[in-house]
Amino acid sequence: MSRQTLAVEVEFFGFSLQERDEAAVPVLFPEGWDPGASSGFLTSQQGRLDVDSAGHTHTARLEVEVWDSEPPADVEGEWEADEQAEVDSPSGVLDVCAVTGGLAGESVVLAGAGVWRVRLLVSGRAAVAEEATHGVPDGVERYLARFWPTR
């Protein structure tokens, strides 16, 4: 297992984790992203994972764990919600993408190419929704992404 901690710049209530090899992503973020359209906060599209945030503009904290098999469902900490999705990553790297800025300079390094399952947990949504109306919060909204291979 490996771990990473990333600072994610959230703009217009969202960000994406997108396959580094853009040739494998038919629709690049933010095209096709419709924040709030689904009942959850995580949407999977071919080659990318789109995340709806509760705050307009802020810096979120993203903890990433890469496992060699499905991790335990129980997770320490206070988490408000969790969702699962799959993403195909031919390069084994997912770049963090901002709504207006494109590549945000941060990347999730997986343990190789393939189809990966992710369980994404979130906390701090209510707090960041409030705080982002008065400033640009840092680290209030937190995510934990647990990736494991599907095959």
Short mmCIF file of C-alpha atoms in Angstrom, two decimals:
data_model
loop_
_atom_site.label_atom_id
_atom_site.label_comp_id
_atom_site.label_asym_id
_atom_site.label_seq_id
_atom_site.Cartn_x
_atom_site.Cartn_y
_atom_site.Cartn_z
CA MET A 1 0.00 0.00 0.00
CA SER A 2 1.09 3.56 -0.66
CA ARG A 3 -0.11 6.92 0.66
CA GLN A 4 -0.11 10.47 -0.64
CA THR A 5 -1.43 13.77 0.69
CA LEU A 6 -2.48 16.36 -1.89
CA ALA A 7 -3.69 19.94 -1.68
CA VAL A 8 -6.51 20.28 -4.21
CA GLU A 9 -7.57 23.68 -5.51
CA VAL A 10 -11.37 23.61 -5.77
CA GLU A 11 -13.03 26.04 -8.15
CA PHE A 12 -16.72 26.46 -8.94
CA PHE A 13 -17.59 23.61 -6.54
CA GLY A 14 -15.46 20.89 -8.12
CA PHE A 15 -12.33 19.19 -9.37
CA SER A 16 -11.43 16.03 -11.25
CA LEU A 17 -8.92 13.20 -11.12
CA GLN A 18 -8.18 12.58 -14.79
CA GLU A 19 -6.09 9.96 -16.58
CA ARG A 20 -2.71 11.47 -17.49
CA ASP A 21 -2.82 10.04 -21.03
CA GLU A 22 -5.36 12.45 -22.50
CA ALA A 23 -5.72 10.23 -25.59
CA ALA A 24 -7.55 7.78 -23.30
CA VAL A 25 -10.01 10.47 -22.13
CA PRO A 26 -12.59 11.23 -24.84
CA VAL A 27 -14.06 14.21 -22.94
CA LEU A 28 -11.58 16.30 -20.93
CA PHE A 29 -12.61 17.95 -17.66
CA PRO A 30 -14.60 20.15 -17.16
CA GLU A 31 -16.52 19.35 -20.34
CA GLY A 32 -19.46 17.11 -19.52
CA TRP A 33 -19.21 17.90 -15.80
CA ASP A 34 -22.54 18.94 -14.32
CA PRO A 35 -22.12 19.78 -10.63
CA GLY A 36 -25.10 18.84 -8.53
CA ALA A 37 -26.72 16.83 -11.33
CA SER A 38 -26.38 13.54 -9.46
CA SER A 39 -27.53 12.75 -5.94
CA GLY A 40 -23.95 12.14 -4.81
CA PHE A 41 -20.61 13.91 -4.98
CA LEU A 42 -18.61 11.47 -7.17
CA THR A 43 -19.19 10.87 -10.88
CA SER A 44 -17.16 8.51 -13.05
CA GLN A 45 -16.64 9.24 -16.72
CA GLN A 46 -14.31 7.45 -19.12
CA GLY A 47 -10.79 8.20 -17.86
CA ARG A 48 -11.80 10.53 -15.05
CA LEU A 49 -13.45 10.93 -11.67
CA ASP A 50 -15.36 14.19 -11.15
CA VAL A 51 -15.88 15.42 -7.59
CA ASP A 52 -18.58 17.87 -6.52
CA SER A 53 -17.43 19.96 -3.57
CA ALA A 54 -19.65 21.79 -1.07
CA GLY A 55 -17.56 24.98 -1.30
CA HIS A 56 -17.16 27.30 -4.28
CA THR A 57 -13.48 28.22 -3.99
CA HIS A 58 -11.10 26.68 -1.45
CA THR A 59 -8.24 24.25 -0.95
CA ALA A 60 -9.32 20.74 -0.01
CA ARG A 61 -7.11 18.07 1.50
CA LEU A 62 -7.02 14.75 -0.38
CA GLU A 63 -5.47 11.71 1.28
CA VAL A 64 -4.86 8.89 -1.20
CA GLU A 65 -4.26 5.25 -0.32
CA VAL A 66 -3.44 2.65 -2.96
CA TRP A 67 -4.17 -0.94 -1.92
CA ASP A 68 -3.34 -4.23 -3.65
CA SER A 69 -6.87 -5.56 -2.90
CA GLU A 70 -10.14 -4.14 -1.60
CA PRO A 71 -9.49 -2.32 1.69
CA PRO A 72 -11.63 -2.83 4.78
CA ALA A 73 -14.91 -0.92 4.70
CA ASP A 74 -14.38 0.53 8.17
CA VAL A 75 -12.33 3.72 8.21
CA GLU A 76 -11.16 5.69 11.23
CA GLY A 77 -12.39 9.24 11.56
CA GLU A 78 -15.56 11.25 11.18
CA TRP A 79 -16.77 10.94 7.59
CA GLU A 80 -20.01 12.48 6.32
CA ALA A 81 -20.44 10.45 3.16
CA ASP A 82 -18.72 7.94 0.92
CA GLU A 83 -19.19 6.77 -2.65
CA GLN A 84 -17.54 4.27 -4.99
CA ALA A 85 -16.65 4.36 -8.67
CA GLU A 86 -14.24 2.88 -11.22
CA VAL A 87 -11.71 4.53 -13.47
CA ASP A 88 -9.54 3.09 -16.23
CA SER A 89 -5.98 4.42 -16.06
CA PRO A 90 -3.69 3.20 -18.87
CA SER A 91 -0.81 5.30 -17.47
CA GLY A 92 -1.33 4.52 -13.77
CA VAL A 93 -1.42 8.25 -12.99
CA LEU A 94 -4.45 10.49 -12.41
CA ASP A 95 -3.83 14.23 -12.63
CA VAL A 96 -5.79 16.66 -10.48
CA CYS A 97 -7.68 19.04 -12.76
CA ALA A 98 -9.23 22.36 -11.79
CA VAL A 99 -12.32 23.77 -13.49
CA THR A 100 -10.62 26.84 -14.98
CA GLY A 101 -6.94 26.05 -14.62
CA GLY A 102 -6.66 22.63 -16.24
CA LEU A 103 -3.89 20.53 -14.68
CA ALA A 104 -3.37 21.61 -11.10
CA GLY A 105 0.16 20.25 -10.64
CA GLU A 106 -0.84 17.42 -8.29
CA SER A 107 -1.13 13.76 -9.30
CA VAL A 108 -2.38 10.50 -7.85
CA VAL A 109 0.16 7.75 -8.53
CA LEU A 110 -1.47 4.33 -8.70
CA ALA A 111 0.43 1.04 -8.55
CA GLY A 112 0.27 0.56 -12.32
CA ALA A 113 -2.03 0.68 -15.31
CA GLY A 114 -5.49 -0.86 -15.25
CA VAL A 115 -9.02 -0.44 -14.04
CA TRP A 116 -9.14 0.83 -10.48
CA ARG A 117 -11.98 0.91 -8.00
CA VAL A 118 -12.11 3.85 -5.58
CA ARG A 119 -13.99 4.50 -2.37
CA LEU A 120 -14.05 8.26 -1.77
CA LEU A 121 -14.97 9.55 1.69
CA VAL A 122 -15.57 13.19 2.60
CA SER A 123 -15.87 15.35 5.70
CA GLY A 124 -16.20 19.08 6.31
CA ARG A 125 -18.86 19.72 3.67
CA ALA A 126 -21.19 21.82 5.83
CA ALA A 127 -18.30 23.81 7.28
CA VAL A 128 -16.69 24.56 3.90
CA ALA A 129 -20.06 25.57 2.40
CA GLU A 130 -20.37 28.22 5.11
CA GLU A 131 -16.72 29.31 5.28
CA ALA A 132 -16.34 29.61 1.49
CA THR A 133 -19.02 32.33 1.47
CA HIS A 134 -16.70 34.54 3.58
CA GLY A 135 -13.23 33.64 2.33
CA VAL A 136 -11.05 30.93 0.82
CA PRO A 137 -10.78 28.12 3.39
CA ASP A 138 -7.81 25.77 3.47
CA GLY A 139 -8.16 22.13 4.51
CA VAL A 140 -11.72 22.38 5.83
CA GLU A 141 -13.16 19.90 3.34
CA ARG A 142 -11.22 16.61 3.48
CA TYR A 143 -11.30 13.57 1.22
CA LEU A 144 -9.92 10.08 1.62
CA ALA A 145 -9.57 8.10 -1.62
CA ARG A 146 -8.87 4.39 -1.33
CA PHE A 147 -7.93 2.82 -4.67
CA TRP A 148 -7.59 -0.91 -5.43
CA PRO A 149 -7.27 -2.86 -8.69
CA THR A 150 -10.38 -4.55 -10.09
CA ARG A 151 -8.40 -7.42 -11.64
#
